[in-house]
mmCIF file of C-alpha atoms in Angstrom:
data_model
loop_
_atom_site.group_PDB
_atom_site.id
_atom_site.type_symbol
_atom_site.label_atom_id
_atom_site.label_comp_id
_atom_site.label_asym_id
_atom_site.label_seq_id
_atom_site.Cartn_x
_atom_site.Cartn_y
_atom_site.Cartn_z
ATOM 1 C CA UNK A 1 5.510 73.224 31.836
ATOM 2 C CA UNK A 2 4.817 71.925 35.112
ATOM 3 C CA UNK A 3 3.290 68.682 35.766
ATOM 4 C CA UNK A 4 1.932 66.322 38.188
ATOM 5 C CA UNK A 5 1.791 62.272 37.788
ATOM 6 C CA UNK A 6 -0.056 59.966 40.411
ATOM 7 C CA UNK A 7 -0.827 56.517 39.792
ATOM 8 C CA UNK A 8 -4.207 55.134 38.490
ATOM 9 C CA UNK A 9 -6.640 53.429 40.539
ATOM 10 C CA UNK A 10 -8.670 52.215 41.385
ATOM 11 C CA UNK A 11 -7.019 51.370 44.554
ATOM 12 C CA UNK A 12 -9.035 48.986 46.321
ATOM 13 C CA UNK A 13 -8.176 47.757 50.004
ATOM 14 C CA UNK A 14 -10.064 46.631 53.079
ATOM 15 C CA UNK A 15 -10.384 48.400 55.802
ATOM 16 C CA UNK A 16 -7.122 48.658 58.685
ATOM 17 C CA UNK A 17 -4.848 48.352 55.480
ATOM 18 C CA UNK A 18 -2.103 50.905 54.808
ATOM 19 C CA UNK A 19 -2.049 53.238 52.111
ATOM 20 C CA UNK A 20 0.160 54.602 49.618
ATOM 21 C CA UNK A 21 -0.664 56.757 46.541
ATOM 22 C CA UNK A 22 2.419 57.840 44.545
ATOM 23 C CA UNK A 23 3.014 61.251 43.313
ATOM 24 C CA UNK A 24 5.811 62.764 41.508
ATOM 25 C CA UNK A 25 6.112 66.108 39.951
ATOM 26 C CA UNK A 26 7.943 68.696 37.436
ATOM 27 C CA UNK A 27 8.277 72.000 38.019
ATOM 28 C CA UNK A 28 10.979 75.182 37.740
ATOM 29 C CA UNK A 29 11.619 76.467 41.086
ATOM 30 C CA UNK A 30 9.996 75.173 44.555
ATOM 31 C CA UNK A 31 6.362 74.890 44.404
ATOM 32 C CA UNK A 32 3.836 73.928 47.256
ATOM 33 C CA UNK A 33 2.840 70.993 47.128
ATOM 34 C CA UNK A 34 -0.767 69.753 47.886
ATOM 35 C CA UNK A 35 -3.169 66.715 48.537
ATOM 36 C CA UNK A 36 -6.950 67.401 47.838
ATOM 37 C CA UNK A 37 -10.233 64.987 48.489
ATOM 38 C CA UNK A 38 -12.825 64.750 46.665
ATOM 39 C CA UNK A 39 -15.767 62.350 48.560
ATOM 40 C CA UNK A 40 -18.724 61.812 46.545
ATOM 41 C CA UNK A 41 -20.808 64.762 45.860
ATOM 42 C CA UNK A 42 -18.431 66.940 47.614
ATOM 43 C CA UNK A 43 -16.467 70.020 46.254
ATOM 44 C CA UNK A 44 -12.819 69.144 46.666
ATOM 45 C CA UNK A 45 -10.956 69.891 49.993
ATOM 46 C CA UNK A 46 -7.657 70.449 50.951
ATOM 47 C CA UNK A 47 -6.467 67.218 52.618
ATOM 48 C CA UNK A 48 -2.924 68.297 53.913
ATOM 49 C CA UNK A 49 -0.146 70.341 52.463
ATOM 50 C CA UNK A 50 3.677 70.936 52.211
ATOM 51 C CA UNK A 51 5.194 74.040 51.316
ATOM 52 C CA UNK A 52 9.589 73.181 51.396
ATOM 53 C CA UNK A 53 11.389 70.294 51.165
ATOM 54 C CA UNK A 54 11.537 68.253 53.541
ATOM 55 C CA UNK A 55 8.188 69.396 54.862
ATOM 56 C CA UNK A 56 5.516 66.666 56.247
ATOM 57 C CA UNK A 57 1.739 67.580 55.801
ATOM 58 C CA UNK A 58 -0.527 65.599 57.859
ATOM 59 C CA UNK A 59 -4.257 65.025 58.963
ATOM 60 C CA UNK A 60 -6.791 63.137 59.248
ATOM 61 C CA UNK A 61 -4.167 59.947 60.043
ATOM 62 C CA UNK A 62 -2.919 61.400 56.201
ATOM 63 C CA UNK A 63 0.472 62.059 55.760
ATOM 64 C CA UNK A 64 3.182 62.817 52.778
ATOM 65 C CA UNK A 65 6.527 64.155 52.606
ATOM 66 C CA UNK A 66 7.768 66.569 50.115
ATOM 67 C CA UNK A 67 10.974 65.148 48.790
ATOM 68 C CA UNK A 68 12.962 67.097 46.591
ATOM 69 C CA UNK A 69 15.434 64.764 45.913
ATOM 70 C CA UNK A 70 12.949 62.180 44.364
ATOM 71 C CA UNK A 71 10.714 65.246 42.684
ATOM 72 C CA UNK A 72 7.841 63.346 45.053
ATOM 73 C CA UNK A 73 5.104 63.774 47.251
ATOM 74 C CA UNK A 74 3.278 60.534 48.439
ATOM 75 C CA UNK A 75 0.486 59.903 50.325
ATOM 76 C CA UNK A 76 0.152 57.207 53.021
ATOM 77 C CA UNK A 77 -1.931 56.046 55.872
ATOM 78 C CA UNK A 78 -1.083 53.693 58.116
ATOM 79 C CA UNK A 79 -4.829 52.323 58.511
ATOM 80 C CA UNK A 80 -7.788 52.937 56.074
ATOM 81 C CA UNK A 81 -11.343 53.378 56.540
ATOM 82 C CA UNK A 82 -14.451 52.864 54.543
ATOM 83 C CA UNK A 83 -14.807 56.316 54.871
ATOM 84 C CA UNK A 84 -11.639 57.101 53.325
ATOM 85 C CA UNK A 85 -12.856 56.113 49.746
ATOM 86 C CA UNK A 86 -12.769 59.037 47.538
ATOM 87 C CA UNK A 87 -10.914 60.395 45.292
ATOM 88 C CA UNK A 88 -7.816 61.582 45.708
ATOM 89 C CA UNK A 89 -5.942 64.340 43.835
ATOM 90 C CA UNK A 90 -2.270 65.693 44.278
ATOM 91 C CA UNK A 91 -1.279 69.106 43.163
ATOM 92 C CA UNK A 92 1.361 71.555 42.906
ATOM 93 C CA UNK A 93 1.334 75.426 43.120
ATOM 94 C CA UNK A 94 2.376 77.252 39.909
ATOM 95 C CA UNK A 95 3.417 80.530 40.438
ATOM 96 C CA UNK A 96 2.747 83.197 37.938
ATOM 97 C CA UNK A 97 2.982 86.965 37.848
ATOM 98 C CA UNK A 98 0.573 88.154 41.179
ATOM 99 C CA UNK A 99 -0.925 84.773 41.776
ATOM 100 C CA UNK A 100 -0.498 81.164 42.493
ATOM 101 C CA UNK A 101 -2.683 78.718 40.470
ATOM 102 C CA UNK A 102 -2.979 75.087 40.831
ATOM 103 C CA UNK A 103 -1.910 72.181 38.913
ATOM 104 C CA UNK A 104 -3.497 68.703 39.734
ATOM 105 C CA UNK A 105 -2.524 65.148 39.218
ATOM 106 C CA UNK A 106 -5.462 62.942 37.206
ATOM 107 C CA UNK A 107 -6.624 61.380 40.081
ATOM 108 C CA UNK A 108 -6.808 58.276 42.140
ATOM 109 C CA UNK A 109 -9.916 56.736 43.204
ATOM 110 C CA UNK A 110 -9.896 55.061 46.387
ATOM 111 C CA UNK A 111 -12.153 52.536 47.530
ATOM 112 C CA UNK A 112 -12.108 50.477 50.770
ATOM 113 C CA UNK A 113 -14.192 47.693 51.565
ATOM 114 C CA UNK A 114 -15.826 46.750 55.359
ATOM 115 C CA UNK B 1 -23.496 80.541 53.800
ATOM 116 C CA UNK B 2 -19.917 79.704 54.802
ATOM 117 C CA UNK B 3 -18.464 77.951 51.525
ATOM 118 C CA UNK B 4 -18.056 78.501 47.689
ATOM 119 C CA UNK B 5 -21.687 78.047 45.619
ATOM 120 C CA UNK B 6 -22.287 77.164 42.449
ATOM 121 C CA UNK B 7 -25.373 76.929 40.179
ATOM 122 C CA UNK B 8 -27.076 75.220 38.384
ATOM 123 C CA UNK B 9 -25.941 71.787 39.860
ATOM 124 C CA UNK B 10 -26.050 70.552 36.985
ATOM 125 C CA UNK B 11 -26.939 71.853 33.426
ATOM 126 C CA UNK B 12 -28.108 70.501 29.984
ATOM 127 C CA UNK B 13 -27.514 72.113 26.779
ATOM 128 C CA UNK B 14 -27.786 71.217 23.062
ATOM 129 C CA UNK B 15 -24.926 71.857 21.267
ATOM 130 C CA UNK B 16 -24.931 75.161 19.310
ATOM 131 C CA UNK B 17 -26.874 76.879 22.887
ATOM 132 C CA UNK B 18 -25.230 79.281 25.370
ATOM 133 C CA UNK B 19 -25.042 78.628 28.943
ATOM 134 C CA UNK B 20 -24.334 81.072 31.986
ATOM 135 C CA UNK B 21 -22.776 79.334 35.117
ATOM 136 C CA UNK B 22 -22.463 81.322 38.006
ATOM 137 C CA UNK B 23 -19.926 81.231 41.783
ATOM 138 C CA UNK B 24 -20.714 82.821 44.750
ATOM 139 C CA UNK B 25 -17.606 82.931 46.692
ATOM 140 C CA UNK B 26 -16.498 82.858 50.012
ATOM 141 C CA UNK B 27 -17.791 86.557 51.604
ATOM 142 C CA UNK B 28 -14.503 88.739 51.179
ATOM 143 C CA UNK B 29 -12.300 86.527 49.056
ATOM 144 C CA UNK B 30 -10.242 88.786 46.706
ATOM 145 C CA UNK B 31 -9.335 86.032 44.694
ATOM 146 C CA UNK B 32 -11.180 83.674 42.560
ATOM 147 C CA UNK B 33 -10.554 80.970 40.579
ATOM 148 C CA UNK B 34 -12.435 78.789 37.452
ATOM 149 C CA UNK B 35 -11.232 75.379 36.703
ATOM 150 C CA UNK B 36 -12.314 72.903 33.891
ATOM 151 C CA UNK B 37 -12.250 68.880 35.024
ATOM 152 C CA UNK B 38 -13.351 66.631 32.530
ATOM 153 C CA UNK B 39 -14.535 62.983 33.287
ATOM 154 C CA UNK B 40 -11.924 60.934 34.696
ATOM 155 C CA UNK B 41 -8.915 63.797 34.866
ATOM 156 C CA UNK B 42 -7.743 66.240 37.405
ATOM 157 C CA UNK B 43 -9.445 69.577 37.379
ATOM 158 C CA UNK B 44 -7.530 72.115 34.819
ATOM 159 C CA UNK B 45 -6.912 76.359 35.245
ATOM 160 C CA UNK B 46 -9.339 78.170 33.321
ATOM 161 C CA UNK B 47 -9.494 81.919 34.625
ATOM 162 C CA UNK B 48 -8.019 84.157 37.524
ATOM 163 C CA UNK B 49 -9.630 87.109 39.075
ATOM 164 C CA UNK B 50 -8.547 89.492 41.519
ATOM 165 C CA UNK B 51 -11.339 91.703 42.645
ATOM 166 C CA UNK B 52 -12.782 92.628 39.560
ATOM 167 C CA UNK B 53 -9.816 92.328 37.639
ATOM 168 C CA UNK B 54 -9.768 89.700 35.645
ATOM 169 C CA UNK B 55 -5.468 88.796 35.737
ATOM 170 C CA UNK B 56 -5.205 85.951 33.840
ATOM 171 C CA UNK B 57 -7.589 83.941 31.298
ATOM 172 C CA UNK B 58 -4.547 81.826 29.568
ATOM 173 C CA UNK B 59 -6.800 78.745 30.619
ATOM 174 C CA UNK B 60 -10.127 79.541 28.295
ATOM 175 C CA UNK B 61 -10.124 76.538 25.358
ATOM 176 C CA UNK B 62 -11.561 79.056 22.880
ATOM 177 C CA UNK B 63 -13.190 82.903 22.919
ATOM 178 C CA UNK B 64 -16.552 80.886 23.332
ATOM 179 C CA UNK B 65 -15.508 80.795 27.036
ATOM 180 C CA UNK B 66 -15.588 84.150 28.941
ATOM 181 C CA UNK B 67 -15.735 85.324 32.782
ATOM 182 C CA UNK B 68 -16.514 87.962 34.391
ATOM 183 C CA UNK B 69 -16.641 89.639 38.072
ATOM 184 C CA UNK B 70 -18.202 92.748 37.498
ATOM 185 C CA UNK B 71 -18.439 93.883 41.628
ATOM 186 C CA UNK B 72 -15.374 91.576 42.487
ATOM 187 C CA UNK B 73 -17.820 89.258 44.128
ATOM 188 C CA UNK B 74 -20.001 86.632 42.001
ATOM 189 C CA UNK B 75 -18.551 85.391 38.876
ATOM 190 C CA UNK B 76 -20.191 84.279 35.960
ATOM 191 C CA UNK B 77 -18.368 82.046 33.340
ATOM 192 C CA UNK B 78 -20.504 81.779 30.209
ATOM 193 C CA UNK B 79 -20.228 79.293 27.272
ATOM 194 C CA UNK B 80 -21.326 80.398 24.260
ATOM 195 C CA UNK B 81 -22.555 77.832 21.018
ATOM 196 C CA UNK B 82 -21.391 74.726 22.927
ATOM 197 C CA UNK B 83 -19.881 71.945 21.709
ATOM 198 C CA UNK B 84 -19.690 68.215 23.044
ATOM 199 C CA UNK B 85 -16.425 69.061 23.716
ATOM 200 C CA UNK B 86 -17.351 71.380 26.437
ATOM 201 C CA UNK B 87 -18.880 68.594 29.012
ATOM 202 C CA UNK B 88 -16.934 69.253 32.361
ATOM 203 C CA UNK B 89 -17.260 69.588 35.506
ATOM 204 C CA UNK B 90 -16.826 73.628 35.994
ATOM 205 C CA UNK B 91 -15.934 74.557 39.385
ATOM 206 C CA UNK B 92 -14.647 78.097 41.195
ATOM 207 C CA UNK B 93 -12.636 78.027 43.724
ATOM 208 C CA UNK B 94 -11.985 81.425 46.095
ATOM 209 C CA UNK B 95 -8.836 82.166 48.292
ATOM 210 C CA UNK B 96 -8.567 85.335 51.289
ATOM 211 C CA UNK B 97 -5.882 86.981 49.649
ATOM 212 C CA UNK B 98 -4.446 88.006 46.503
ATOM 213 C CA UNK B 99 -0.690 88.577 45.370
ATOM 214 C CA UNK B 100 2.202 85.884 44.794
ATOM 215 C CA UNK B 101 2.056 84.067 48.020
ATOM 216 C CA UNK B 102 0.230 81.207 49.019
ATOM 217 C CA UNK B 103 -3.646 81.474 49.660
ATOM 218 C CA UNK B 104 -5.786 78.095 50.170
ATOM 219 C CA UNK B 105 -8.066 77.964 47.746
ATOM 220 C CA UNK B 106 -11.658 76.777 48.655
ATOM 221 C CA UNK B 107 -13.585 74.914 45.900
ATOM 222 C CA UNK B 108 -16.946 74.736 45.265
ATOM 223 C CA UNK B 109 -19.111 71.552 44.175
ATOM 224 C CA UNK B 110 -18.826 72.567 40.653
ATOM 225 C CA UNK B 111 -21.578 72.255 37.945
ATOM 226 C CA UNK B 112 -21.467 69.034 35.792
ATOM 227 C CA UNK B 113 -22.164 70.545 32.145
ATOM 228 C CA UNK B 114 -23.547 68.354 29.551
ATOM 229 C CA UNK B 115 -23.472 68.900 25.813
ATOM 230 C CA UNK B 116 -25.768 66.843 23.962
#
């Protein structure tokens, strides 16, 4: 079935630092491909998203770059804040029959120091 | 209010008791989604509705779990005799539209089950 591997964290950096969280992915056909945030106490949100390859999401200073040829989707930031630190989940679109579900990564927890 | 709800918060059972957790979605949302994450993992497809219909429940662990979305608004997911095993986070997530293409899916802040 379809799957979704990021790396483990923690991921600890200080603030201005750049960021990268890998992602890589298995699926059958061409999913969307996703980055959500989940900040303490928060529901998650949708961070930025990519839906062909090729395609770069972006906000928030956020970026990531669906790349077929690599199966991979990682994040990156050129400078992080201490608000950045969350926890950070990637995720692919499955489609089934009349619907589109989500499949997510474990997880990667980042946390950035003053 | 303008996002996904979810109570309780947060919700204590001893094992062997049933527990009712409930989603209000986003006002107009035809779709709606349940999720399981357990501590430390990404969150995992429980449960699809669209409307009232309930299109896909390949996610439930066991027939202890079961949803519903009776007026294809609030849904209920209920847990019956729970087991240790069951301690999740349980959150809903609703999208605008229904069908095959893509729809964002807004999540809720879940509610952190505990089975003691």
């Amino acid at each position: 079935g379809n799957s979704v591997t990021q790396m483990e964290g923690p991921v600890t950096l200080s603030e201005e630092a750049f960021l990268t969280i890998n992602c890589t992915y298995t699926a059958t056909g061409y999913p969307s491909l996703f980055w959500y945030v989940q900040y303490p106490g928060e529901g998650l949100q949708l961070l930025l998203k990519a839906t062909k390859a090729d395609d770069k999401g972006s906000n928030k200073g956020f970026e990531a770059t669906y790349r077929k040829e690599t199966t991979s989707f990682h994040l990156e930031k050129g400078s992080v804040q201490v608000s950045d630190s969350a926890v950070y989940f990637c995720a692919l679109s499955e489609r089934n029959t009349g619907f589109q579900k989500l499949v997510f990564g474990t997880g990667t927890r980042l946390l950035v120091s003053p | 209010g303008a996002g996904v709800s979810q109570s309780p918060r947060y919700k204590v059972a001893k094992r062997g008791q049933d527990v009712a957790l409930r989603c209000d979605p986003i006002s107009g949302h035809v779709s709606l989604f349940w999720y399981q994450q357990a501590l430390g993992q990404g969150p995992e497809f429980l449960t699809y509705f669209q409307n009232e219909a309930q299109l896909d429940k390949s996610g439930l662990p066991s027939d202890r779990f079961f949803a519903e979305r009776p007026e294809g608004s609030v849904s209920t997911l209920k847990i019956q005799r729970t087991q240790q095993e069951d301690s999740a986070v349980y959150l809903c997530a609703s999208s605008l539209g229904g069908g095959a293409s893509y729809n964002e899916q807004f999540f809720g802040p879940g509610t952190r089950l505990t089975v003691l």
